[in-house]
Short mmCIF file of C-alpha atoms in Angstrom, two decimals:
data_model
loop_
_atom_site.label_atom_id
_atom_site.label_comp_id
_atom_site.label_asym_id
_atom_site.label_seq_id
_atom_site.Cartn_x
_atom_site.Cartn_y
_atom_site.Cartn_z
CA MET A 1 -39.97 66.44 -3.13
CA ARG A 2 -39.45 64.10 0.03
CA GLN A 3 -41.10 65.59 2.88
CA GLU A 4 -38.73 65.97 6.06
CA PRO A 5 -39.88 63.27 8.64
CA GLU A 6 -40.96 64.33 11.89
CA ILE A 7 -38.76 64.14 15.01
CA LYS A 8 -40.32 63.28 18.09
CA VAL A 9 -38.95 63.78 21.79
CA VAL A 10 -40.28 61.67 24.01
CA THR A 11 -39.35 62.15 27.93
CA LYS A 12 -39.89 59.04 30.08
CA ILE A 13 -39.16 58.95 33.54
CA GLU A 14 -36.60 55.64 34.03
CA LYS A 15 -36.24 54.80 38.02
CA THR A 16 -32.68 52.74 38.50
CA VAL A 17 -33.63 49.38 39.82
CA VAL A 18 -31.08 48.19 42.80
CA PRO A 19 -31.55 44.62 43.30
CA THR A 20 -32.25 43.71 46.97
CA VAL A 21 -29.74 40.86 48.14
CA PRO A 22 -30.92 37.97 50.64
CA HIS A 23 -30.34 38.21 54.28
CA PRO A 24 -27.72 36.46 56.14
CA LYS A 25 -28.72 33.72 57.90
CA PRO A 26 -29.97 33.78 61.54
CA VAL A 27 -27.62 33.24 64.42
CA GLN A 28 -27.66 30.18 65.79
CA MET A 29 -26.75 30.59 69.51
CA ASN A 30 -25.00 27.55 72.07
CA ASP A 31 -26.52 26.89 75.34
CA ILE A 32 -24.32 27.74 78.43
CA LYS A 33 -25.23 26.97 82.15
CA ILE A 34 -24.66 29.65 84.52
CA TYR A 35 -24.09 29.30 88.22
CA VAL A 36 -24.50 31.25 90.89
CA VAL A 37 -22.37 30.51 93.95
CA SER A 38 -22.54 31.76 97.65
CA PRO A 39 -19.21 31.47 99.42
CA SER A 40 -21.90 31.11 102.70
CA GLU A 41 -24.62 29.62 101.02
CA ASN A 42 -24.02 27.00 98.32
CA PHE A 43 -20.32 26.59 97.71
CA GLU A 44 -19.55 23.14 98.21
CA GLU A 45 -23.04 22.04 96.61
CA PHE A 46 -21.70 23.70 93.54
CA LYS A 47 -18.33 21.87 93.78
CA LYS A 48 -19.84 18.64 93.85
CA GLU A 49 -22.50 19.40 91.11
CA PHE A 50 -19.82 20.60 89.16
CA GLU A 51 -17.33 17.87 89.73
CA SER A 52 -20.00 15.38 88.87
CA LYS A 53 -20.64 16.90 85.37
CA ASN A 54 -17.22 18.20 84.46
CA GLY A 55 -14.80 16.39 86.42
CA GLY A 56 -12.20 18.30 87.90
CA ASP A 57 -12.29 21.07 85.03
CA ALA A 58 -11.25 24.65 86.00
CA TYR A 59 -13.99 26.87 85.55
CA ILE A 60 -14.45 30.61 84.85
CA ALA A 61 -15.94 32.91 87.76
CA ILE A 62 -17.58 36.35 87.02
CA SER A 63 -18.43 38.79 89.66
CA ILE A 64 -21.98 39.92 89.50
CA LYS A 65 -21.16 43.34 88.72
CA ASP A 66 -18.91 42.08 85.46
CA TYR A 67 -22.38 39.83 85.02
CA GLU A 68 -24.48 43.05 84.82
CA ASN A 69 -22.05 44.47 82.68
CA LEU A 70 -21.68 41.52 80.29
CA SER A 71 -25.65 41.01 79.88
CA LEU A 72 -25.29 45.59 79.51
CA ASN A 73 -22.82 44.58 76.74
CA PHE A 74 -25.24 41.74 75.00
CA ALA A 75 -28.05 44.49 75.36
CA GLU A 76 -25.91 46.94 73.71
CA LEU A 77 -25.04 44.45 70.65
CA ARG A 78 -28.57 43.78 70.59
CA ARG A 79 -29.81 47.27 69.83
CA TYR A 80 -27.11 47.70 67.61
CA ILE A 81 -28.38 44.41 65.59
CA GLU A 82 -32.09 45.64 65.47
CA GLN A 83 -31.11 49.04 64.37
CA GLN A 84 -29.26 47.81 61.80
CA LYS A 85 -31.77 45.71 60.77
CA ALA A 86 -34.15 48.54 60.77
CA ILE A 87 -31.82 50.92 58.56
CA ILE A 88 -31.61 47.56 56.02
CA VAL A 89 -35.40 46.92 55.73
CA TYR A 90 -35.59 51.30 55.14
CA TYR A 91 -33.29 51.10 52.16
CA GLU A 92 -34.72 47.99 50.87
CA GLU A 93 -37.92 49.45 50.33
CA ALA A 94 -36.95 52.92 49.20
CA VAL A 95 -34.98 51.42 46.65
CA SER A 96 -37.63 49.35 45.60
CA PRO A 97 -40.07 49.90 42.38
CA LEU A 98 -43.88 51.27 43.71
CA PRO A 99 -46.29 48.85 43.46
CA LYS A 100 -48.41 48.64 40.10
CA THR A 101 -51.46 49.80 42.12
CA GLU A 102 -49.66 52.85 43.11
CA LYS A 103 -48.14 53.57 40.06
CA SER A 104 -51.19 53.40 38.08
CA GLU A 105 -52.71 56.20 40.34
CA MET B 1 -52.67 110.11 -20.86
CA PHE B 2 -56.03 107.91 -19.32
CA SER B 3 -54.49 104.76 -20.44
CA GLY B 4 -51.29 105.45 -18.46
CA LEU B 5 -52.90 106.26 -15.79
CA LYS B 6 -55.01 103.06 -15.87
CA ILE B 7 -51.91 100.99 -16.34
CA ALA B 8 -50.49 102.67 -13.32
CA MET B 9 -53.50 101.63 -11.11
CA VAL B 10 -53.57 98.13 -12.28
CA PHE B 11 -50.02 98.69 -11.56
CA VAL B 12 -50.57 99.53 -8.02
CA LEU B 13 -53.37 97.27 -7.60
CA LEU B 14 -51.16 94.24 -8.70
CA ALA B 15 -48.40 95.31 -6.35
CA SER B 16 -50.79 95.53 -3.42
CA ALA B 17 -52.32 92.18 -3.98
CA GLY B 18 -48.91 90.47 -4.39
CA GLY B 19 -47.84 92.67 -1.18
CA ALA B 20 -50.92 91.30 0.60
CA PHE B 21 -50.43 87.48 -0.37
CA ILE B 22 -47.01 87.66 0.87
CA TYR B 23 -47.77 89.60 4.02
CA VAL B 24 -50.66 86.61 4.67
CA LYS B 25 -48.35 84.09 3.69
CA ASN B 26 -46.10 85.10 6.35
CA LEU B 27 -48.34 85.29 8.82
CA GLN B 28 -49.75 81.76 8.14
CA SER B 29 -46.24 80.79 8.32
CA ASN B 30 -45.51 82.30 11.88
CA LEU B 31 -48.50 80.71 13.08
CA GLU B 32 -47.91 77.46 11.97
CA ILE B 33 -44.46 78.10 14.04
CA ALA B 34 -46.18 79.40 16.67
CA ARG B 35 -48.51 76.27 16.89
CA ALA B 36 -45.94 74.20 17.00
CA ASN B 37 -43.73 76.03 19.67
CA ASN B 38 -47.11 75.89 21.80
CA ALA B 39 -47.17 71.83 21.38
CA LYS B 40 -43.63 71.56 22.38
CA LEU B 41 -43.98 73.82 25.52
CA GLU B 42 -47.52 71.68 26.33
CA ILE B 43 -45.33 68.64 26.46
CA ALA B 44 -42.36 70.28 28.15
CA VAL B 45 -45.07 71.48 30.96
CA GLU B 46 -46.86 67.92 31.06
CA THR B 47 -43.25 66.28 31.33
CA SER B 48 -42.46 68.78 34.08
CA GLU B 49 -45.68 68.35 36.19
CA ALA B 50 -45.02 64.19 35.97
CA SER B 51 -41.50 64.63 36.93
CA LEU B 52 -43.05 66.83 39.68
CA LYS B 53 -45.96 64.42 40.62
CA VAL B 54 -43.24 61.40 40.95
CA LEU B 55 -40.90 63.72 42.93
CA LYS B 56 -43.52 64.29 45.53
CA GLU B 57 -44.85 60.63 45.57
CA ASP B 58 -41.41 59.93 46.17
CA ASN B 59 -40.82 62.34 48.95
CA ALA B 60 -44.16 61.18 50.54
CA ARG B 61 -43.21 57.76 50.65
CA LEU B 62 -39.50 58.31 51.79
CA ASN B 63 -41.15 60.35 54.82
CA GLU B 64 -43.70 57.77 55.64
CA LEU B 65 -40.58 54.99 55.45
CA ASN B 66 -38.34 57.82 57.69
CA SER B 67 -41.08 57.81 60.49
CA THR B 68 -41.55 53.56 60.52
CA LEU B 69 -37.60 53.71 60.60
CA ASN B 70 -37.65 56.30 63.69
CA VAL B 71 -40.02 54.01 65.42
CA SER B 72 -38.33 51.07 65.09
CA LEU B 73 -34.89 52.64 66.26
CA SER B 74 -36.43 54.07 69.51
CA LYS B 75 -38.05 50.61 69.97
CA SER B 76 -34.65 49.02 69.68
CA GLU B 77 -33.79 51.10 72.71
CA ALA B 78 -36.65 49.37 74.94
CA TYR B 79 -34.49 46.01 76.17
CA GLY B 80 -31.71 47.99 77.25
CA ASP B 81 -33.30 50.71 79.02
CA GLU B 82 -35.51 47.78 80.60
CA LEU B 83 -32.54 45.84 81.57
CA ARG B 84 -30.58 49.14 83.16
CA ALA B 85 -33.85 49.96 85.39
CA THR B 86 -34.08 46.25 86.26
CA LEU B 87 -30.09 46.33 87.54
CA ASN B 88 -30.79 49.58 89.37
CA LYS B 89 -33.71 48.41 91.05
CA HIS B 90 -31.91 45.16 92.85
CA ASN B 91 -29.05 44.48 94.32
CA LEU B 92 -28.12 41.52 92.57
CA THR B 93 -24.74 41.30 94.57
CA HIS B 94 -26.82 40.98 97.87
CA LEU B 95 -29.96 38.70 96.10
CA ALA B 96 -27.38 36.39 94.96
CA ASN B 97 -25.42 35.99 98.19
CA LYS B 98 -28.80 35.60 100.12
CA LYS B 99 -30.80 33.36 97.66
CA PRO B 100 -28.27 32.10 95.21
CA GLY B 101 -30.45 29.02 93.72
CA PRO B 102 -33.48 31.26 92.72
CA ILE B 103 -31.23 34.05 91.23
CA GLU B 104 -29.47 31.18 89.08
CA LYS B 105 -32.82 30.21 87.71
CA ARG B 106 -33.62 33.65 86.92
CA MET B 107 -30.42 34.55 85.56
CA GLN B 108 -30.48 30.95 83.68
CA ASN B 109 -33.99 31.57 82.30
CA ALA B 110 -33.09 35.43 81.13
CA THR B 111 -29.83 34.35 79.35
CA ASN B 112 -31.59 31.48 77.70
CA LYS B 113 -34.40 34.28 76.86
CA LEU B 114 -31.37 36.41 75.26
CA TRP B 115 -30.24 34.10 73.13
CA ASN B 116 -33.63 33.07 71.46
CA ASP B 117 -34.25 36.57 71.08
CA LEU B 118 -31.26 36.93 69.38
CA GLU B 119 -32.05 34.22 66.89
CA SER B 120 -35.50 35.77 66.42
CA ILE B 121 -34.60 39.04 65.38
CA THR B 122 -31.96 37.82 63.08
CA THR B 123 -34.12 35.14 61.38
CA VAL B 124 -34.90 36.06 57.67
CA THR B 125 -37.95 35.77 55.35
CA PRO B 126 -38.50 31.88 54.55
CA GLY B 127 -36.63 30.66 51.68
CA VAL B 128 -33.97 32.93 52.02
CA GLN B 129 -33.23 30.90 55.43
CA SER B 130 -30.24 28.32 55.36
CA ASP B 131 -31.26 24.61 56.04
CA GLU B 132 -28.20 23.95 58.28
CA THR B 133 -29.28 22.62 61.59
CA ARG B 134 -29.23 24.54 64.60
CA ALA B 135 -25.76 24.26 66.48
CA GLY B 136 -28.34 23.16 69.60
CA ASP B 137 -26.67 22.56 73.12
CA GLN B 138 -22.97 22.24 72.85
CA SER B 139 -22.26 23.28 76.41
CA SER B 140 -20.07 21.22 78.49
CA ASN B 141 -22.55 21.38 81.23
CA LYS B 142 -24.90 18.60 80.78
CA ASP B 143 -28.02 18.48 82.80
#
């Protein structure tokens, strides 16, 4: 009489490996030139310098308060980028498999 | 009469021996089942302990990552806080009216530094980065 084969049940823990994708390329900023113009101090000087570089082109003026707001807006964007980056790194490390040295312990 | 009694006794003895044999066989069979069950339970306990260990390790790792993340998130607030403090400390309108030249230099330097910082914080690990050249100075204002 043939012996009944023994069925072995093996339970193994298998984690899903989520592949991480490359990060986007870094930003490439263009330089800008800032003029600070005081009507009582250097307005004429500015006009001459500006015209010598840009001809009679129009220019955009921004108040000091708005410049402050602009810089605060950039600070907010910078914070957002840094925090978003930190969160991405967190997820990347969380889903990455454990190093072999840790696994063997 | 005695022979009848003997036969009866032999019969009883044989029946008892047979009963005992069946009883022992049954006991052995039950013992085998109990051993098999015990082995299965041991495996189940081992698996469950291994799962628990992995779960604990994962939990500890995620806690550590979470702490690192919180530090990074708080650190990211520093630039904005410093900028707000600087802007509150100085009356930039007054300073720009009185000393437009030095203020212009400081604003220009701060802006250049911000662009550099933005490039720096978005830099990826070597090998991933594109080889495209930097956009560079495309400003219409040439010094």
